[in-house]
C-alpha atoms as an extended CHARMM CRD file, in Angstrom:
* protein
*
       260  EXT
         1         1  UNK       CA            -94.3510000000        3.4960000000      108.2690000000  PROA      1               0.0000000000
         2         2  UNK       CA            -93.6240000000        6.6210000000      106.3680000000  PROA      2               0.0000000000
         3         3  UNK       CA            -89.8310000000        7.7070000000      106.4000000000  PROA      3               0.0000000000
         4         4  UNK       CA            -88.5070000000        9.7820000000      108.8500000000  PROA      4               0.0000000000
         5         5  UNK       CA            -87.8570000000       12.5750000000      106.2420000000  PROA      5               0.0000000000
         6         6  UNK       CA            -91.1590000000       12.5240000000      105.2050000000  PROA      6               0.0000000000
         7         7  UNK       CA            -92.5710000000       12.9060000000      108.7760000000  PROA      7               0.0000000000
         8         8  UNK       CA            -90.4050000000       15.7420000000      109.1100000000  PROA      8               0.0000000000
         9         9  UNK       CA            -91.1350000000       17.8560000000      106.0750000000  PROA      9               0.0000000000
        10        10  UNK       CA            -95.0600000000       16.8350000000      106.6350000000  PROA      10              0.0000000000
        11        11  UNK       CA            -95.0940000000       18.1700000000      110.3400000000  PROA      11              0.0000000000
        12        12  UNK       CA            -93.1540000000       21.5850000000      109.3630000000  PROA      12              0.0000000000
        13        13  UNK       CA            -94.9390000000       24.9500000000      108.7170000000  PROA      13              0.0000000000
        14        14  UNK       CA            -97.1010000000       25.4070000000      105.6750000000  PROA      14              0.0000000000
        15        15  UNK       CA            -95.4760000000       27.4240000000      102.9350000000  PROA      15              0.0000000000
        16        16  UNK       CA            -96.9540000000       31.0550000000      102.0570000000  PROA      16              0.0000000000
        17        17  UNK       CA           -100.2370000000       31.1680000000       99.7520000000  PROA      17              0.0000000000
        18        18  UNK       CA           -100.7860000000       34.2670000000       97.7880000000  PROA      18              0.0000000000
        19        19  UNK       CA           -104.7790000000       34.6820000000       98.3410000000  PROA      19              0.0000000000
        20        20  UNK       CA           -105.2610000000       38.0820000000       97.0250000000  PROA      20              0.0000000000
        21        21  UNK       CA           -102.8310000000       40.3250000000       95.2020000000  PROA      21              0.0000000000
        22        22  UNK       CA           -103.5840000000       44.1600000000       95.3150000000  PROA      22              0.0000000000
        23        23  UNK       CA           -100.1380000000       45.2860000000       94.0280000000  PROA      23              0.0000000000
        24        24  UNK       CA           -101.1510000000       47.6250000000       91.1070000000  PROA      24              0.0000000000
        25        25  UNK       CA            -99.1320000000       45.3450000000       88.8510000000  PROA      25              0.0000000000
        26        26  UNK       CA           -101.8050000000       44.9960000000       86.0680000000  PROA      26              0.0000000000
        27        27  UNK       CA           -103.0510000000       48.4510000000       85.7900000000  PROA      27              0.0000000000
        28        28  UNK       CA           -101.9680000000       50.9580000000       83.2120000000  PROA      28              0.0000000000
        29        29  UNK       CA           -103.4010000000       53.8790000000       85.2740000000  PROA      29              0.0000000000
        30        30  UNK       CA           -105.8650000000       54.3420000000       88.2350000000  PROA      30              0.0000000000
        31        31  UNK       CA           -108.5320000000       54.8660000000       85.5820000000  PROA      31              0.0000000000
        32        32  UNK       CA           -108.5520000000       51.0310000000       85.2650000000  PROA      32              0.0000000000
        33        33  UNK       CA           -110.4010000000       51.1600000000       88.4850000000  PROA      33              0.0000000000
        34        34  UNK       CA           -113.5800000000       52.5780000000       86.7100000000  PROA      34              0.0000000000
        35        35  UNK       CA           -113.9660000000       49.3120000000       85.1800000000  PROA      35              0.0000000000
        36        36  UNK       CA           -115.2770000000       47.9060000000       88.5120000000  PROA      36              0.0000000000
        37        37  UNK       CA           -118.9820000000       48.2620000000       89.1980000000  PROA      37              0.0000000000
        38        38  UNK       CA           -121.8790000000       46.4540000000       91.3580000000  PROA      38              0.0000000000
        39        39  UNK       CA           -122.9970000000       44.9670000000       88.1280000000  PROA      39              0.0000000000
        40        40  UNK       CA           -119.3350000000       44.2420000000       86.6140000000  PROA      40              0.0000000000
        41        41  UNK       CA           -117.4610000000       43.1310000000       89.5160000000  PROA      41              0.0000000000
        42        42  UNK       CA           -113.9000000000       42.7600000000       87.6050000000  PROA      42              0.0000000000
        43        43  UNK       CA           -110.3180000000       43.4240000000       88.7990000000  PROA      43              0.0000000000
        44        44  UNK       CA           -108.7240000000       43.2670000000       92.2610000000  PROA      44              0.0000000000
        45        45  UNK       CA           -110.6440000000       46.2780000000       93.6490000000  PROA      45              0.0000000000
        46        46  UNK       CA           -114.1650000000       47.5040000000       94.4740000000  PROA      46              0.0000000000
        47        47  UNK       CA           -113.9640000000       51.5270000000       93.5870000000  PROA      47              0.0000000000
        48        48  UNK       CA           -116.7260000000       53.0610000000       95.5360000000  PROA      48              0.0000000000
        49        49  UNK       CA           -115.8370000000       55.1970000000       98.2960000000  PROA      49              0.0000000000
        50        50  UNK       CA           -114.5870000000       58.3310000000       96.9290000000  PROA      50              0.0000000000
        51        51  UNK       CA           -115.8240000000       62.0170000000       96.2220000000  PROA      51              0.0000000000
        52        52  UNK       CA           -117.2190000000       63.2450000000       93.0560000000  PROA      52              0.0000000000
        53        53  UNK       CA           -114.3470000000       63.9030000000       91.0120000000  PROA      53              0.0000000000
        54        54  UNK       CA           -112.7760000000       61.7840000000       88.5670000000  PROA      54              0.0000000000
        55        55  UNK       CA           -110.4130000000       58.9670000000       89.9110000000  PROA      55              0.0000000000
        56        56  UNK       CA           -107.0370000000       60.2890000000       88.8290000000  PROA      56              0.0000000000
        57        57  UNK       CA           -107.8060000000       63.0110000000       91.3020000000  PROA      57              0.0000000000
        58        58  UNK       CA           -108.2340000000       60.8500000000       94.1550000000  PROA      58              0.0000000000
        59        59  UNK       CA           -105.5380000000       57.8790000000       93.1820000000  PROA      59              0.0000000000
        60        60  UNK       CA           -102.5590000000       58.3310000000       91.2020000000  PROA      60              0.0000000000
        61        61  UNK       CA           -100.3950000000       55.1220000000       90.3030000000  PROA      61              0.0000000000
        62        62  UNK       CA            -96.5030000000       55.5440000000       89.7040000000  PROA      62              0.0000000000
        63        63  UNK       CA            -93.2190000000       53.5620000000       90.1180000000  PROA      63              0.0000000000
        64        64  UNK       CA            -92.3100000000       56.6960000000       92.3370000000  PROA      64              0.0000000000
        65        65  UNK       CA            -94.9920000000       56.0660000000       94.8960000000  PROA      65              0.0000000000
        66        66  UNK       CA            -93.7290000000       52.4320000000       95.5740000000  PROA      66              0.0000000000
        67        67  UNK       CA            -91.2810000000       51.5420000000       98.2810000000  PROA      67              0.0000000000
        68        68  UNK       CA            -88.0670000000       50.7570000000       96.1380000000  PROA      68              0.0000000000
        69        69  UNK       CA            -87.4400000000       47.7860000000       98.1910000000  PROA      69              0.0000000000
        70        70  UNK       CA            -90.6190000000       46.1490000000       96.7720000000  PROA      70              0.0000000000
        71        71  UNK       CA            -88.9440000000       44.7710000000       93.7620000000  PROA      71              0.0000000000
        72        72  UNK       CA            -92.2930000000       42.5800000000       92.9720000000  PROA      72              0.0000000000
        73        73  UNK       CA            -94.3360000000       45.5580000000       92.6160000000  PROA      73              0.0000000000
        74        74  UNK       CA            -94.2630000000       47.6820000000       89.4680000000  PROA      74              0.0000000000
        75        75  UNK       CA            -95.8450000000       50.7200000000       91.0940000000  PROA      75              0.0000000000
        76        76  UNK       CA            -97.2550000000       51.9360000000       94.3090000000  PROA      76              0.0000000000
        77        77  UNK       CA           -100.5830000000       54.2990000000       94.7320000000  PROA      77              0.0000000000
        78        78  UNK       CA           -100.5920000000       57.9660000000       96.1400000000  PROA      78              0.0000000000
        79        79  UNK       CA           -104.2660000000       58.5100000000       97.5210000000  PROA      79              0.0000000000
        80        80  UNK       CA           -105.3170000000       62.1220000000       97.8640000000  PROA      80              0.0000000000
        81        81  UNK       CA           -107.5790000000       63.7020000000      100.2420000000  PROA      81              0.0000000000
        82        82  UNK       CA           -108.9950000000       67.2270000000       98.8810000000  PROA      82              0.0000000000
        83        83  UNK       CA           -111.8510000000       69.5580000000       99.3370000000  PROA      83              0.0000000000
        84        84  UNK       CA           -113.9050000000       67.3790000000       96.9250000000  PROA      84              0.0000000000
        85        85  UNK       CA           -113.1810000000       63.9170000000       98.8450000000  PROA      85              0.0000000000
        86        86  UNK       CA           -116.5160000000       63.5670000000      100.4450000000  PROA      86              0.0000000000
        87        87  UNK       CA           -118.5520000000       60.3660000000       99.8650000000  PROA      87              0.0000000000
        88        88  UNK       CA           -121.8920000000       59.9130000000       99.9610000000  PROA      88              0.0000000000
        89        89  UNK       CA           -123.0560000000       63.1210000000      101.8190000000  PROA      89              0.0000000000
        90        90  UNK       CA           -120.9800000000       62.4020000000      104.5570000000  PROA      90              0.0000000000
        91        91  UNK       CA           -118.7790000000       65.0340000000      106.3930000000  PROA      91              0.0000000000
        92        92  UNK       CA           -115.5620000000       62.7590000000      106.5820000000  PROA      92              0.0000000000
        93        93  UNK       CA           -112.9560000000       62.9140000000      103.8690000000  PROA      93              0.0000000000
        94        94  UNK       CA           -112.3840000000       59.1730000000      102.2920000000  PROA      94              0.0000000000
        95        95  UNK       CA           -110.6800000000       57.4010000000       99.3500000000  PROA      95              0.0000000000
        96        96  UNK       CA           -110.6900000000       53.4980000000       99.9850000000  PROA      96              0.0000000000
        97        97  UNK       CA           -110.5210000000       50.3610000000       97.7640000000  PROA      97              0.0000000000
        98        98  UNK       CA           -111.8910000000       47.1970000000       98.8440000000  PROA      98              0.0000000000
        99        99  UNK       CA           -110.5260000000       43.8350000000       97.9400000000  PROA      99              0.0000000000
       100       100  UNK       CA           -112.5320000000       42.3510000000       95.0230000000  PROA      100             0.0000000000
       101       101  UNK       CA           -112.0080000000       38.3230000000       95.3290000000  PROA      101             0.0000000000
       102       102  UNK       CA           -113.8420000000       34.9240000000       96.4990000000  PROA      102             0.0000000000
       103       103  UNK       CA           -110.6750000000       33.7910000000       97.7770000000  PROA      103             0.0000000000
       104       104  UNK       CA           -110.9090000000       32.9380000000      101.7530000000  PROA      104             0.0000000000
       105       105  UNK       CA           -109.2670000000       36.3550000000      103.2020000000  PROA      105             0.0000000000
       106       106  UNK       CA           -111.6650000000       36.1720000000      106.1830000000  PROA      106             0.0000000000
       107       107  UNK       CA           -111.0030000000       32.5030000000      107.4880000000  PROA      107             0.0000000000
       108       108  UNK       CA           -108.0000000000       30.9760000000      109.3110000000  PROA      108             0.0000000000
       109       109  UNK       CA           -104.9180000000       32.5480000000      109.7870000000  PROA      109             0.0000000000
       110       110  UNK       CA           -103.7160000000       35.2120000000      107.1730000000  PROA      110             0.0000000000
       111       111  UNK       CA           -101.6320000000       37.9670000000      106.5630000000  PROA      111             0.0000000000
       112       112  UNK       CA           -102.5680000000       41.4230000000      105.4200000000  PROA      112             0.0000000000
       113       113  UNK       CA            -99.6230000000       43.1920000000      104.0610000000  PROA      113             0.0000000000
       114       114  UNK       CA            -98.9790000000       46.8010000000      102.7080000000  PROA      114             0.0000000000
       115       115  UNK       CA            -96.3450000000       49.8400000000      103.2450000000  PROA      115             0.0000000000
       116       116  UNK       CA            -97.0860000000       53.0480000000      104.0240000000  PROA      116             0.0000000000
       117       117  UNK       CA            -95.4870000000       56.6050000000      103.4910000000  PROA      117             0.0000000000
       118       118  UNK       CA            -95.5450000000       60.4530000000      103.4530000000  PROA      118             0.0000000000
       119       119  UNK       CA            -93.9000000000       63.1590000000      102.4010000000  PROA      119             0.0000000000
       120       120  UNK       CA            -93.1310000000       66.8840000000      103.2540000000  PROA      120             0.0000000000
       121       121  UNK       CA            -95.3800000000       67.8640000000      100.7490000000  PROA      121             0.0000000000
       122       122  UNK       CA            -99.4770000000       67.5350000000      101.2930000000  PROA      122             0.0000000000
       123       123  UNK       CA            -98.5340000000       65.8790000000      104.3650000000  PROA      123             0.0000000000
       124       124  UNK       CA           -101.5070000000       64.1510000000      106.3480000000  PROA      124             0.0000000000
       125       125  UNK       CA           -102.8370000000       66.8200000000      109.4180000000  PROA      125             0.0000000000
       126       126  UNK       CA           -101.4340000000       66.1240000000      112.6010000000  PROA      126             0.0000000000
       127       127  UNK       CA           -104.4490000000       67.8310000000      114.0410000000  PROA      127             0.0000000000
       128       128  UNK       CA           -107.0780000000       65.2360000000      112.7050000000  PROA      128             0.0000000000
       129       129  UNK       CA           -107.9370000000       61.2950000000      113.1870000000  PROA      129             0.0000000000
       130       130  UNK       CA           -107.1760000000       59.1130000000      110.0160000000  PROA      130             0.0000000000
       131       131  UNK       CA           -108.3040000000       55.5790000000      110.2100000000  PROA      131             0.0000000000
       132       132  UNK       CA           -106.1520000000       53.9500000000      107.8930000000  PROA      132             0.0000000000
       133       133  UNK       CA           -106.4700000000       50.6510000000      106.2560000000  PROA      133             0.0000000000
       134       134  UNK       CA           -109.1190000000       49.3900000000      108.6500000000  PROA      134             0.0000000000
       135       135  UNK       CA           -111.8710000000       46.8630000000      109.0540000000  PROA      135             0.0000000000
       136       136  UNK       CA           -115.4330000000       48.1540000000      109.1350000000  PROA      136             0.0000000000
       137       137  UNK       CA           -115.7070000000       46.8940000000      112.7600000000  PROA      137             0.0000000000
       138       138  UNK       CA           -112.4870000000       48.2950000000      113.2890000000  PROA      138             0.0000000000
       139       139  UNK       CA           -110.7910000000       45.6820000000      115.4040000000  PROA      139             0.0000000000
       140       140  UNK       CA           -107.4200000000       46.3200000000      113.8700000000  PROA      140             0.0000000000
       141       141  UNK       CA           -106.2590000000       49.4570000000      111.9930000000  PROA      141             0.0000000000
       142       142  UNK       CA           -103.5730000000       52.2120000000      111.7530000000  PROA      142             0.0000000000
       143       143  UNK       CA           -104.4320000000       55.5080000000      112.7540000000  PROA      143             0.0000000000
       144       144  UNK       CA           -102.2790000000       58.7490000000      112.6650000000  PROA      144             0.0000000000
       145       145  UNK       CA           -102.9530000000       62.5770000000      113.9020000000  PROA      145             0.0000000000
       146       146  UNK       CA           -104.8610000000       63.5120000000      116.6910000000  PROA      146             0.0000000000
       147       147  UNK       CA           -106.9260000000       60.9350000000      118.0730000000  PROA      147             0.0000000000
       148       148  UNK       CA           -110.7080000000       62.3500000000      118.7550000000  PROA      148             0.0000000000
       149       149  UNK       CA           -111.2240000000       62.6540000000      122.5020000000  PROA      149             0.0000000000
       150       150  UNK       CA           -107.5250000000       62.3620000000      123.5560000000  PROA      150             0.0000000000
       151       151  UNK       CA           -105.8700000000       65.3650000000      125.3150000000  PROA      151             0.0000000000
       152       152  UNK       CA           -103.5860000000       67.9010000000      123.5280000000  PROA      152             0.0000000000
       153       153  UNK       CA           -104.2430000000       69.5350000000      120.2680000000  PROA      153             0.0000000000
       154       154  UNK       CA           -102.0550000000       67.3930000000      117.7060000000  PROA      154             0.0000000000
       155       155  UNK       CA           -100.3700000000       64.0420000000      117.5860000000  PROA      155             0.0000000000
       156       156  UNK       CA            -97.2930000000       63.2420000000      115.3390000000  PROA      156             0.0000000000
       157       157  UNK       CA            -97.4440000000       59.4610000000      115.4930000000  PROA      157             0.0000000000
       158       158  UNK       CA            -98.5930000000       56.5310000000      113.2550000000  PROA      158             0.0000000000
       159       159  UNK       CA            -99.9510000000       53.7390000000      115.6260000000  PROA      159             0.0000000000
       160       160  UNK       CA           -101.6920000000       50.5190000000      115.2390000000  PROA      160             0.0000000000
       161       161  UNK       CA           -104.6480000000       49.7600000000      117.1200000000  PROA      161             0.0000000000
       162       162  UNK       CA           -107.0650000000       47.2410000000      118.1730000000  PROA      162             0.0000000000
       163       163  UNK       CA           -110.7330000000       47.9900000000      119.1730000000  PROA      163             0.0000000000
       164       164  UNK       CA           -109.6760000000       51.7080000000      119.5830000000  PROA      164             0.0000000000
       165       165  UNK       CA           -106.4790000000       50.6980000000      122.2120000000  PROA      165             0.0000000000
       166       166  UNK       CA           -102.9450000000       51.8180000000      120.7810000000  PROA      166             0.0000000000
       167       167  UNK       CA           -100.9760000000       48.9990000000      120.8220000000  PROA      167             0.0000000000
       168       168  UNK       CA            -97.8730000000       50.5280000000      118.9000000000  PROA      168             0.0000000000
       169       169  UNK       CA            -96.6610000000       53.6490000000      117.5100000000  PROA      169             0.0000000000
       170       170  UNK       CA            -93.7350000000       55.6340000000      115.9820000000  PROA      170             0.0000000000
       171       171  UNK       CA            -93.4250000000       59.1890000000      114.8020000000  PROA      171             0.0000000000
       172       172  UNK       CA            -94.5900000000       59.3710000000      111.1120000000  PROA      172             0.0000000000
       173       173  UNK       CA            -91.5810000000       60.7760000000      109.5160000000  PROA      173             0.0000000000
       174       174  UNK       CA            -91.6240000000       61.7990000000      106.0140000000  PROA      174             0.0000000000
       175       175  UNK       CA            -89.8320000000       59.7860000000      103.4290000000  PROA      175             0.0000000000
       176       176  UNK       CA            -89.7910000000       56.5710000000      105.2940000000  PROA      176             0.0000000000
       177       177  UNK       CA            -91.3930000000       53.7680000000      104.1780000000  PROA      177             0.0000000000
       178       178  UNK       CA            -93.1320000000       51.8420000000      107.2660000000  PROA      178             0.0000000000
       179       179  UNK       CA            -94.2960000000       48.0260000000      106.2380000000  PROA      179             0.0000000000
       180       180  UNK       CA            -96.7980000000       46.1830000000      108.0700000000  PROA      180             0.0000000000
       181       181  UNK       CA            -98.5560000000       42.8230000000      108.1700000000  PROA      181             0.0000000000
       182       182  UNK       CA           -101.9400000000       42.4800000000      110.2720000000  PROA      182             0.0000000000
       183       183  UNK       CA           -101.6340000000       38.6670000000      111.3980000000  PROA      183             0.0000000000
       184       184  UNK       CA           -105.2140000000       37.8790000000      111.9200000000  PROA      184             0.0000000000
       185       185  UNK       CA           -106.5060000000       34.6550000000      112.9910000000  PROA      185             0.0000000000
       186       186  UNK       CA           -110.0670000000       34.5930000000      112.1980000000  PROA      186             0.0000000000
       187       187  UNK       CA           -110.6410000000       30.9430000000      113.6030000000  PROA      187             0.0000000000
       188       188  UNK       CA           -109.3060000000       32.1050000000      117.0640000000  PROA      188             0.0000000000
       189       189  UNK       CA           -110.1850000000       35.4780000000      117.2780000000  PROA      189             0.0000000000
       190       190  UNK       CA           -106.5630000000       36.7810000000      117.7270000000  PROA      190             0.0000000000
       191       191  UNK       CA           -104.6550000000       39.5470000000      115.7180000000  PROA      191             0.0000000000
       192       192  UNK       CA           -101.0290000000       40.7980000000      115.8810000000  PROA      192             0.0000000000
       193       193  UNK       CA            -98.5350000000       42.7260000000      114.2540000000  PROA      193             0.0000000000
       194       194  UNK       CA            -95.4020000000       42.6450000000      111.8270000000  PROA      194             0.0000000000
       195       195  UNK       CA            -93.3690000000       45.7210000000      111.2070000000  PROA      195             0.0000000000
       196       196  UNK       CA            -90.3590000000       47.1700000000      109.7520000000  PROA      196             0.0000000000
       197       197  UNK       CA            -88.8270000000       50.0060000000      108.0220000000  PROA      197             0.0000000000
       198       198  UNK       CA            -87.5110000000       50.5580000000      104.2490000000  PROA      198             0.0000000000
       199       199  UNK       CA            -86.1440000000       47.2200000000      103.0120000000  PROA      199             0.0000000000
       200       200  UNK       CA            -85.6240000000       45.3980000000      106.7420000000  PROA      200             0.0000000000
       201       201  UNK       CA            -87.4120000000       42.1820000000      106.7560000000  PROA      201             0.0000000000
       202       202  UNK       CA            -90.9060000000       42.1200000000      108.7690000000  PROA      202             0.0000000000
       203       203  UNK       CA            -90.6520000000       41.3300000000      112.7220000000  PROA      203             0.0000000000
       204       204  UNK       CA            -93.4330000000       40.6320000000      114.8260000000  PROA      204             0.0000000000
       205       205  UNK       CA            -93.6840000000       43.6800000000      117.4360000000  PROA      205             0.0000000000
       206       206  UNK       CA            -96.7230000000       42.8700000000      118.7580000000  PROA      206             0.0000000000
       207       207  UNK       CA            -97.8050000000       39.2830000000      119.7350000000  PROA      207             0.0000000000
       208       208  UNK       CA           -101.4140000000       38.4470000000      119.1020000000  PROA      208             0.0000000000
       209       209  UNK       CA           -104.1200000000       39.7240000000      121.2430000000  PROA      209             0.0000000000
       210       210  UNK       CA           -107.6590000000       38.8370000000      121.3100000000  PROA      210             0.0000000000
       211       211  UNK       CA           -110.2800000000       40.7630000000      119.3430000000  PROA      211             0.0000000000
       212       212  UNK       CA           -113.7350000000       40.1400000000      117.7350000000  PROA      212             0.0000000000
       213       213  UNK       CA           -112.5610000000       39.3790000000      114.1110000000  PROA      213             0.0000000000
       214       214  UNK       CA           -115.3160000000       40.0360000000      112.3120000000  PROA      214             0.0000000000
       215       215  UNK       CA           -115.2510000000       40.2310000000      108.5710000000  PROA      215             0.0000000000
       216       216  UNK       CA           -117.4530000000       39.2140000000      105.8520000000  PROA      216             0.0000000000
       217       217  UNK       CA           -114.4590000000       39.2670000000      103.3720000000  PROA      217             0.0000000000
       218       218  UNK       CA           -115.4180000000       42.5420000000      101.7720000000  PROA      218             0.0000000000
       219       219  UNK       CA           -114.9300000000       45.0530000000      104.4490000000  PROA      219             0.0000000000
       220       220  UNK       CA           -111.1540000000       45.7210000000      104.7610000000  PROA      220             0.0000000000
       221       221  UNK       CA           -110.5670000000       49.4610000000      103.3150000000  PROA      221             0.0000000000
       222       222  UNK       CA           -107.3550000000       50.0500000000      101.6680000000  PROA      222             0.0000000000
       223       223  UNK       CA           -107.2030000000       53.8930000000      102.0750000000  PROA      223             0.0000000000
       224       224  UNK       CA           -107.9310000000       56.5220000000      104.7560000000  PROA      224             0.0000000000
       225       225  UNK       CA           -111.1700000000       57.8670000000      106.4800000000  PROA      225             0.0000000000
       226       226  UNK       CA           -110.3850000000       61.3030000000      108.0760000000  PROA      226             0.0000000000
       227       227  UNK       CA           -112.5740000000       62.8100000000      110.6370000000  PROA      227             0.0000000000
       228       228  UNK       CA           -113.6110000000       66.5190000000      110.7070000000  PROA      228             0.0000000000
       229       229  UNK       CA           -112.5130000000       68.6940000000      113.5640000000  PROA      229             0.0000000000
       230       230  UNK       CA           -113.9240000000       72.1290000000      114.1320000000  PROA      230             0.0000000000
       231       231  UNK       CA           -111.3810000000       74.8670000000      114.0160000000  PROA      231             0.0000000000
       232       232  UNK       CA           -109.0040000000       72.9190000000      111.5810000000  PROA      232             0.0000000000
       233       233  UNK       CA           -109.7010000000       73.5850000000      107.9040000000  PROA      233             0.0000000000
       234       234  UNK       CA           -109.0670000000       70.8970000000      105.0930000000  PROA      234             0.0000000000
       235       235  UNK       CA           -105.9210000000       70.6540000000      103.4310000000  PROA      235             0.0000000000
       236       236  UNK       CA           -104.6020000000       68.6750000000      100.5740000000  PROA      236             0.0000000000
       237       237  UNK       CA           -102.9960000000       65.4050000000      102.2000000000  PROA      237             0.0000000000
       238       238  UNK       CA           -101.2110000000       62.7920000000      100.4700000000  PROA      238             0.0000000000
       239       239  UNK       CA           -100.9420000000       59.2150000000      101.6390000000  PROA      239             0.0000000000
       240       240  UNK       CA            -98.6370000000       56.5820000000       99.7310000000  PROA      240             0.0000000000
       241       241  UNK       CA            -99.1210000000       52.6130000000       99.6120000000  PROA      241             0.0000000000
       242       242  UNK       CA            -96.9630000000       49.8460000000       98.2930000000  PROA      242             0.0000000000
       243       243  UNK       CA            -96.9810000000       46.1280000000       98.4020000000  PROA      243             0.0000000000
       244       244  UNK       CA           -100.4890000000       45.3670000000       99.2880000000  PROA      244             0.0000000000
       245       245  UNK       CA           -101.4730000000       41.5800000000       99.1890000000  PROA      245             0.0000000000
       246       246  UNK       CA           -103.0570000000       38.9840000000      101.3270000000  PROA      246             0.0000000000
       247       247  UNK       CA           -101.5590000000       35.3510000000      102.5340000000  PROA      247             0.0000000000
       248       248  UNK       CA           -101.6950000000       32.5970000000      104.3910000000  PROA      248             0.0000000000
       249       249  UNK       CA            -99.4280000000       29.6570000000      105.4090000000  PROA      249             0.0000000000
       250       250  UNK       CA            -95.8530000000       30.9920000000      106.5030000000  PROA      250             0.0000000000
       251       251  UNK       CA            -95.5790000000       34.7120000000      106.6550000000  PROA      251             0.0000000000
       252       252  UNK       CA            -93.4960000000       36.4840000000      103.8840000000  PROA      252             0.0000000000
       253       253  UNK       CA            -90.8460000000       38.7860000000      105.7830000000  PROA      253             0.0000000000
       254       254  UNK       CA            -88.8930000000       39.8480000000      102.7340000000  PROA      254             0.0000000000
       255       255  UNK       CA            -90.1850000000       43.4250000000      101.4990000000  PROA      255             0.0000000000
       256       256  UNK       CA            -90.1110000000       42.2920000000       98.1990000000  PROA      256             0.0000000000
       257       257  UNK       CA            -92.8990000000       40.3160000000       98.7260000000  PROA      257             0.0000000000
       258       258  UNK       CA            -93.8510000000       36.9570000000       96.6850000000  PROA      258             0.0000000000
       259       259  UNK       CA            -93.6940000000       36.7340000000       92.8270000000  PROA      259             0.0000000000
       260       260  UNK       CA            -96.4740000000       38.7410000000       91.1380000000  PROA      260             0.0000000000
């Protein structure tokens, strides 16, 4: 018979395990993203959804671009939509990165972590829909701005959606870091949301709900897709991301994140 202490330990929650690290700590600049190609799949990210200009026009890395409470990230990323940010002949402005990994980020229960912020300079438009950090089936994602089809002409909220349904929202204020973790149970087809602001620990704000958690492990888009809207011309828009990683086991609630 096992000792009681061993039984108690073995029945407790599993420790967090870092499956994929997208915190830009190994990058000297955004130009390092150019090392990746379909024939040379290196680094933590696939980089192919972008406009025709050099990478530094769309993605800038700096310690000024990260959540200062994210002490295990050396830098964060500023993603920019401008008048060249059209991919592959589409009429939608886009700049997105996709995890490059063979880890099981689409199996079992996992947590997709990131923080997002904006500034008063080059703010995301409140008159257009922005799909942020989404899966291709859109079973879970953030959105900001006026949502296609809704009444009114503008929307100042940042909101979390499942299958196009808003389940959590807050006014998106400049200079505030909004921290998130998508709790995704691919086995049970359920997804929930953990959230906080600044340096506060993550708390579960939406209990898991039923969705079709479809993913091939290469379709989570870190970044933004903006839908066009007649009568509202393009403007330069900046989005800031920090603390991007995926883990399983017990969720890390500290904004400092796991050691790199």
